[in-house]
Coordinates of C-alpha atoms in Angstrom, one line a residue:
M1 CA 70.0 17.6 14.7
S2 CA 67.9 19.2 12.6
F3 CA 63.9 19.0 13.0
N4 CA 63.6 17.4 9.8
A5 CA 66.3 15.0 10.6
M6 CA 64.6 14.1 14.1
F7 CA 61.4 13.7 12.6
N8 CA 62.7 11.3 10.0
R9 CA 64.2 9.2 12.7
L10 CA 61.2 9.1 14.5
Q11 CA 59.7 7.9 11.3
G12 CA 62.2 5.2 10.9
Q13 CA 63.8 6.8 7.9
P14 CA 67.5 6.1 7.2
E15 CA 70.0 8.7 8.0
S16 CA 70.6 9.3 4.2
Y17 CA 66.9 10.1 3.6
E18 CA 67.4 13.6 4.9
R19 CA 69.0 14.3 1.3
K20 CA 65.8 14.0 -0.5
A21 CA 64.5 17.4 0.6
K22 CA 67.5 18.8 -1.7
Y23 CA 65.5 17.5 -4.9
R24 CA 62.3 18.8 -6.3
F25 CA 60.9 15.9 -8.3
G26 CA 59.2 16.3 -11.8
R27 CA 57.8 14.2 -14.5
T28 CA 58.5 10.6 -14.8
L29 CA 61.2 9.6 -17.8
G30 CA 60.8 5.8 -17.9
A31 CA 59.6 2.9 -16.0
G32 CA 61.0 -0.7 -15.3
T33 CA 61.0 -3.8 -13.9
Y34 CA 62.2 -2.6 -10.4
G35 CA 61.0 1.1 -10.4
I36 CA 60.8 4.3 -12.2
V37 CA 63.3 7.2 -13.2
R38 CA 62.2 10.7 -12.4
E39 CA 63.3 14.1 -13.7
A40 CA 64.3 16.4 -10.8
D41 CA 65.7 19.8 -9.9
G42 CA 68.8 19.6 -7.7
P43 CA 71.2 22.1 -6.1
D44 CA 73.4 22.0 -9.7
G45 CA 70.7 21.5 -11.9
K46 CA 68.2 19.1 -13.4
V47 CA 69.1 15.6 -12.7
A48 CA 67.6 12.1 -13.2
I49 CA 66.6 10.0 -10.1
K50 CA 66.2 6.2 -10.6
I51 CA 63.7 5.2 -7.8
I52 CA 63.8 1.5 -6.9
L53 CA 61.3 -0.3 -4.7
K54 CA 62.9 -2.4 -2.0
K55 CA 60.2 -5.0 -2.2
N56 CA 61.1 -5.6 -5.9
V57 CA 64.8 -6.5 -5.1
K58 CA 64.5 -8.1 -2.1
G59 CA 67.1 -10.8 -1.5
N60 CA 68.9 -9.1 -4.5
E61 CA 70.0 -6.0 -2.9
R62 CA 73.4 -6.5 -4.1
M63 CA 72.4 -5.4 -7.6
V64 CA 71.6 -2.2 -6.2
W65 CA 74.9 -1.8 -4.3
D66 CA 76.9 -3.1 -7.3
E67 CA 75.1 -0.3 -9.3
L68 CA 76.2 2.4 -7.0
D69 CA 79.8 1.2 -6.7
M70 CA 80.2 1.2 -10.3
L71 CA 78.6 4.6 -10.8
Q72 CA 80.8 6.3 -8.2
R73 CA 84.1 4.8 -10.1
L74 CA 83.0 5.8 -13.4
K75 CA 84.4 9.1 -14.4
H76 CA 84.5 9.2 -18.2
P77 CA 83.0 12.0 -20.8
H78 CA 80.9 9.2 -22.5
I79 CA 79.4 7.7 -19.6
V80 CA 76.6 9.1 -17.4
R81 CA 77.8 11.2 -14.3
F82 CA 76.9 9.9 -10.7
V83 CA 75.4 12.7 -8.6
D84 CA 74.1 11.3 -5.3
S85 CA 72.3 8.3 -3.7
F86 CA 70.1 8.0 -0.5
E87 CA 67.4 5.6 0.4
S88 CA 63.8 5.6 2.5
K89 CA 62.4 2.7 4.4
D90 CA 61.1 1.4 1.3
K91 CA 63.0 2.7 -1.6
Y92 CA 66.6 3.1 -3.0
Y93 CA 67.3 6.6 -4.8
I94 CA 70.1 6.8 -7.3
V95 CA 70.8 10.4 -8.8
T96 CA 72.5 10.7 -12.1
E97 CA 73.3 13.8 -14.6
L98 CA 70.4 14.1 -16.7
A99 CA 70.8 13.8 -20.5
T100 CA 68.5 16.0 -22.2
G101 CA 69.6 16.0 -25.7
G102 CA 67.5 12.7 -26.6
E103 CA 68.2 9.1 -27.7
L104 CA 70.6 8.6 -30.3
F105 CA 68.2 7.1 -32.9
D106 CA 65.7 10.1 -32.2
R107 CA 68.5 12.7 -32.9
I108 CA 69.5 10.9 -36.5
C109 CA 65.7 11.0 -37.4
E110 CA 65.7 14.7 -36.4
Q111 CA 68.9 15.5 -38.7
G112 CA 67.3 13.6 -41.6
K113 CA 71.0 13.1 -42.5
F114 CA 73.5 11.0 -41.3
T115 CA 76.6 10.0 -43.1
E116 CA 79.1 7.1 -42.9
K117 CA 81.8 9.8 -41.4
D118 CA 79.2 10.8 -38.7
A119 CA 78.3 7.1 -37.9
S120 CA 82.3 6.3 -37.4
Q121 CA 82.8 9.2 -35.0
T122 CA 79.4 8.2 -33.2
I123 CA 80.6 4.7 -32.6
K124 CA 84.1 6.1 -31.5
Q125 CA 82.4 7.8 -28.7
V126 CA 80.5 4.5 -27.6
L127 CA 83.4 2.2 -27.9
G128 CA 85.7 4.8 -26.0
A129 CA 83.3 4.6 -23.0
V130 CA 83.0 0.5 -23.5
D131 CA 86.9 0.4 -23.7
F132 CA 87.1 2.5 -20.4
L133 CA 84.9 0.0 -18.7
H134 CA 86.4 -3.1 -20.0
H135 CA 89.8 -1.7 -18.8
N136 CA 88.2 -1.5 -15.2
N137 CA 86.7 -5.2 -15.5
I138 CA 83.1 -4.2 -16.0
V139 CA 80.7 -5.3 -18.4
H140 CA 77.6 -3.3 -19.4
R141 CA 75.6 -6.1 -20.7
D142 CA 72.8 -4.0 -22.0
L143 CA 74.0 -1.9 -25.0
K144 CA 71.4 -0.7 -27.2
P145 CA 70.5 2.6 -28.9
E146 CA 67.9 3.4 -26.2
N147 CA 70.8 3.4 -23.6
L148 CA 72.9 6.1 -25.7
L149 CA 71.8 9.6 -25.1
Y150 CA 73.1 13.1 -25.9
L151 CA 73.7 15.2 -22.9
T152 CA 72.0 18.4 -24.3
K153 CA 70.5 19.6 -27.5
D154 CA 73.4 21.2 -28.9
P155 CA 74.7 19.7 -32.2
H156 CA 77.9 19.2 -30.8
S157 CA 76.7 17.5 -27.6
D158 CA 78.7 14.2 -26.1
L159 CA 76.9 11.0 -26.4
V160 CA 76.7 9.3 -23.0
L161 CA 76.4 5.7 -22.0
A162 CA 73.5 5.3 -19.5
D163 CA 71.8 2.4 -17.4
F164 CA 74.1 0.2 -15.4
G165 CA 71.2 -1.5 -14.0
I166 CA 72.6 -5.1 -15.0
A167 CA 76.3 -4.3 -15.4
K168 CA 78.6 -6.3 -13.4
M169 CA 82.1 -5.7 -12.3
L170 CA 84.2 -8.8 -12.7
D171 CA 86.4 -10.1 -9.9
T172 CA 89.0 -11.3 -12.5
K173 CA 89.4 -10.0 -16.1
D174 CA 88.4 -13.7 -17.2
E175 CA 85.6 -14.4 -14.8
V176 CA 82.4 -15.9 -16.4
L177 CA 79.2 -14.6 -16.0
T178 CA 76.2 -16.9 -16.0
T179 CA 73.0 -14.9 -15.5
M180 CA 70.8 -14.0 -18.4
A181 CA 71.5 -10.2 -19.8
G182 CA 71.0 -7.9 -22.6
S183 CA 67.9 -6.9 -24.9
F184 CA 66.5 -8.9 -27.5
G185 CA 68.2 -8.2 -30.6
Y186 CA 71.2 -7.0 -29.0
A187 CA 72.3 -10.0 -26.6
A188 CA 75.4 -12.2 -28.1
P189 CA 74.5 -16.0 -28.8
E190 CA 76.5 -16.9 -25.6
V191 CA 74.2 -15.3 -23.6
M192 CA 71.1 -16.4 -25.2
L193 CA 72.6 -20.1 -25.2
K194 CA 73.4 -19.6 -21.3
K195 CA 77.2 -20.9 -21.8
G196 CA 78.5 -18.3 -19.7
H197 CA 79.8 -14.9 -20.9
G198 CA 82.1 -11.8 -20.3
K199 CA 83.2 -8.5 -22.1
A200 CA 82.7 -9.9 -25.5
V201 CA 79.0 -9.5 -25.0
D202 CA 79.5 -5.8 -25.0
M203 CA 81.3 -6.1 -28.3
W204 CA 78.6 -8.2 -30.1
S205 CA 76.0 -5.4 -29.2
M206 CA 78.4 -2.8 -30.3
G207 CA 78.4 -4.7 -33.7
V208 CA 74.6 -4.9 -34.0
I209 CA 74.5 -1.3 -33.2
T210 CA 77.0 -0.4 -36.1
Y211 CA 75.1 -2.1 -38.5
T212 CA 71.8 -0.6 -37.8
L213 CA 73.4 2.8 -37.6
L214 CA 74.9 2.4 -41.2
C215 CA 71.6 1.1 -42.8
G216 CA 68.7 1.6 -40.6
Y217 CA 67.8 -2.0 -39.9
S218 CA 68.9 -4.8 -37.8
P219 CA 71.3 -7.5 -39.2
F220 CA 68.9 -10.1 -37.4
R221 CA 65.4 -10.3 -38.1
S222 CA 64.1 -13.4 -36.3
E223 CA 61.3 -12.7 -34.0
N224 CA 61.4 -15.6 -31.6
L225 CA 64.2 -16.7 -29.3
Q226 CA 65.4 -20.0 -31.1
D227 CA 65.2 -18.7 -34.4
L228 CA 67.3 -15.6 -33.2
I229 CA 69.8 -17.9 -31.7
D230 CA 70.4 -20.0 -34.8
E231 CA 70.5 -16.6 -36.9
C232 CA 73.0 -15.4 -34.6
S233 CA 75.2 -18.4 -34.4
N234 CA 75.4 -19.2 -38.0
G235 CA 77.8 -16.4 -38.6
T236 CA 76.5 -15.3 -41.8
I237 CA 75.9 -11.6 -42.1
V238 CA 74.4 -10.1 -44.9
F239 CA 75.0 -6.7 -46.2
H240 CA 72.2 -5.8 -49.1
E241 CA 73.5 -4.4 -52.1
R242 CA 70.8 -2.0 -52.4
Y243 CA 71.6 -0.4 -48.8
W244 CA 75.5 -0.9 -48.4
R245 CA 76.8 -0.2 -51.9
D246 CA 78.1 3.0 -50.8
V247 CA 79.2 2.0 -47.4
S248 CA 83.1 1.6 -47.3
P249 CA 84.9 -1.8 -46.9
D250 CA 86.5 -0.3 -43.8
G251 CA 83.2 -0.2 -42.4
K252 CA 81.9 -3.6 -43.2
D253 CA 84.9 -5.1 -41.9
F254 CA 84.8 -3.3 -38.5
I255 CA 81.1 -5.0 -38.2
M256 CA 82.4 -8.5 -39.2
K257 CA 85.1 -8.1 -36.7
L258 CA 82.7 -7.8 -33.8
L259 CA 79.8 -9.9 -35.1
Q260 CA 81.8 -13.1 -34.6
P261 CA 79.5 -15.9 -33.0
T262 CA 82.5 -17.2 -31.0
P263 CA 83.5 -15.0 -28.3
E264 CA 87.1 -15.8 -28.7
D265 CA 87.1 -14.6 -32.3
R266 CA 85.5 -11.4 -31.7
W267 CA 87.7 -8.2 -31.6
T268 CA 88.2 -6.8 -28.0
S269 CA 87.4 -3.1 -27.4
E270 CA 91.1 -2.4 -27.2
Q271 CA 91.6 -3.9 -30.8
A272 CA 88.4 -2.1 -32.0
M273 CA 89.6 1.2 -30.9
K274 CA 92.7 0.8 -33.5
H275 CA 90.8 -0.2 -36.3
P276 CA 91.1 2.2 -39.5
W277 CA 87.3 2.8 -39.7
L278 CA 86.9 4.9 -36.6
S279 CA 89.6 7.6 -37.9
G280 CA 86.8 8.6 -40.2
E281 CA 89.4 8.8 -43.1
T282 CA 88.1 5.8 -44.9
A283 CA 84.5 6.3 -44.2
T284 CA 82.7 8.2 -47.0
D285 CA 80.5 11.3 -46.7
H286 CA 77.3 9.3 -48.3
N287 CA 74.1 10.2 -46.7
L288 CA 72.9 6.8 -45.0
L289 CA 69.0 8.1 -44.6
P290 CA 67.8 9.3 -47.8
E291 CA 64.4 8.9 -49.2
I292 CA 63.2 5.1 -48.6
K293 CA 65.9 4.4 -46.6
A294 CA 65.1 7.3 -44.3
Y295 CA 61.5 6.2 -44.0
M296 CA 62.1 2.8 -43.5
A297 CA 64.4 3.8 -41.0
K298 CA 62.1 6.4 -39.0
A299 CA 59.3 3.7 -39.5
R300 CA 61.2 0.8 -37.6
L301 CA 62.4 3.3 -34.8
R302 CA 59.3 4.8 -34.3
R303 CA 57.7 1.3 -33.8
G304 CA 60.4 0.4 -31.4
I305 CA 59.9 3.6 -29.4
E306 CA 56.4 2.8 -29.3
L307 CA 56.8 -0.4 -27.8
V308 CA 59.2 0.8 -25.2
K309 CA 56.5 3.5 -24.4
L310 CA 53.8 0.8 -24.1
T311 CA 56.0 -1.3 -21.9
N312 CA 56.6 1.7 -19.5
R313 CA 52.7 2.6 -19.4
I314 CA 52.1 -1.0 -18.3
E315 CA 54.9 -1.0 -15.6
A316 CA 53.7 2.4 -14.6
L317 CA 50.3 1.2 -14.1
K318 CA 51.3 -2.0 -12.4
M319 CA 53.1 0.0 -9.8
A320 CA 50.4 2.4 -9.1
E321 CA 48.1 -0.7 -8.8
D322 CA 50.8 -2.3 -6.3
D323 CA 51.3 0.8 -4.3
P324 CA 48.4 3.4 -4.7
E325 CA 49.5 5.6 -1.6
N326 CA 53.0 5.7 -2.5
P327 CA 53.8 9.5 -2.7
D328 CA 56.8 9.0 -5.2
F329 CA 54.8 7.1 -7.7
A330 CA 51.8 9.2 -6.9
D331 CA 53.5 12.4 -7.9
A332 CA 54.7 10.9 -11.0
Q333 CA 50.9 10.6 -12.6
Q334 CA 50.8 14.5 -12.6
E335 CA 52.7 14.0 -16.1
Q336 CA 50.4 11.1 -17.6
T337 CA 49.8 10.5 -20.9
P338 CA 46.2 10.6 -22.1
E339 CA 45.9 6.5 -22.0
Q340 CA 47.0 6.8 -18.3
K341 CA 44.4 9.7 -17.1
A342 CA 42.0 7.6 -19.0
V343 CA 42.9 4.3 -17.0
A344 CA 43.1 6.3 -13.9
A345 CA 39.7 8.2 -14.5
A346 CA 38.0 4.6 -14.7
A347 CA 39.3 3.4 -11.8
G348 CA 38.9 6.7 -9.6
A349 CA 35.4 5.5 -8.0
S350 CA 35.9 1.7 -7.8
G351 CA 39.6 1.1 -6.8
K352 CA 41.7 -1.7 -7.3
A353 CA 39.7 -4.2 -8.8
K354 CA 38.3 -2.0 -11.6
L355 CA 41.8 -0.5 -12.1
S356 CA 43.0 -4.0 -13.4
K357 CA 40.2 -4.5 -15.9
A358 CA 41.0 -0.9 -17.2
M359 CA 44.5 -1.4 -17.4
K360 CA 43.9 -4.6 -19.6
S361 CA 41.9 -2.4 -21.7
A362 CA 44.2 0.3 -22.2
I363 CA 46.9 -1.9 -23.0
F364 CA 44.8 -3.5 -25.4
R365 CA 43.8 -0.5 -27.0
E366 CA 47.6 0.7 -27.4
V367 CA 48.6 -2.4 -29.2
V368 CA 45.7 -2.4 -31.7
L369 CA 46.7 1.1 -32.6
A370 CA 50.4 0.4 -32.7
K371 CA 49.5 -2.7 -35.2
V372 CA 47.4 -0.2 -37.3
R373 CA 50.1 2.3 -37.7
E374 CA 52.7 -0.4 -38.6
M375 CA 50.2 -1.6 -41.2
K376 CA 50.0 1.7 -42.7
E377 CA 53.4 2.4 -42.7
E378 CA 54.3 -0.6 -44.3
E379 CA 51.7 0.0 -47.3
Q380 CA 53.1 3.6 -47.7
T381 CA 56.7 2.1 -47.9
L382 CA 55.6 -0.5 -50.6
K383 CA 54.1 2.7 -52.4
I384 CA 57.0 4.6 -52.5
K385 CA 59.4 1.8 -53.4
E386 CA 57.1 1.2 -56.5
E387 CA 57.2 4.7 -57.5
V388 CA 60.9 4.9 -57.3
E389 CA 61.3 1.4 -59.1
K390 CA 58.9 3.0 -61.9
E391 CA 61.0 6.2 -62.1
A392 CA 64.4 4.1 -62.3
K393 CA 63.0 2.0 -65.1
R394 CA 61.7 5.0 -67.0
K395 CA 65.0 6.8 -66.9
S396 CA 67.0 3.6 -67.8
F397 CA 64.5 3.4 -70.8
T398 CA 64.8 6.9 -71.9
G399 CA 68.6 7.0 -71.2

């Protein structure tokens, strides 16, 4: 037994904790309910390490073991690859490959052009991963653009599905799950209604993602749960002429096959994989993000990203407050945002009590700034729309 192993045993650390020494931890990539995700350098390159506080999953440890079991089984080119796992006295560590190419929608905005053909092939990659999961009796339950990542910056990089934190492995192919899951705007009606759900929830989410890819906005606009349930349950999907006139009939048909309110009427992953739209032959070369549409799509995406970042800041601050001496979380503060640094500075001399007050102040400031940006973007959008409409009228008059 090495000296380090002996020392760890004396400290009451599990045997697997020795593997932590293989990784050099870097910046924080995100934060959530149960812990954080950090970048790290490993023996074979950069990785992402999910760090889960055991106290946050006490009595719910099965969730961690289920995620580990699933990740080790999932070997697919469009699913993030499992690398390693270990634990300490107070934390679980799950190591996966690091996708450095950015989120799906970020990449689209950077390109400035995204055709229907591009969308069909993007969805084909994601659906291939979902079909693989479903054939292995696994439901992801949290499909959304933020969980679709490019492996590298290369223009031809693979898109991979990530975050299996609430995924479930079914005991039988027809097993019904009853716990709440999914993200607002992407969760299927049966999840929100707590009726029990299965693989079909992933297909609903795929429908929402596809719709958004093809026009830059969500098919559902409601901002509270009951209104969203009503909107999703009535079976009406609107394809606004202004944004959808150049999208192929097959593209719209593919969406309608997935956004069926009744799970039994919704196409399965196996059926969807055979849809003609995914061949790319019927999809058009029409650019989906020109002028106003591009601006509106980017504005919506920026607001979504800002909200995610705000949530992450809140969670990171909460964890710093709960466990200030924790080295994993303390090290993460080296890559703080200016807002986090300001909060830390405000709390420096007076400890935990002041930190809570400063945290609330920082959060309030971020919300106000995000709202101001949103109002400015809406004003600019209206201005651009008016200019385009005037130009269209002028052309029709002179033509």
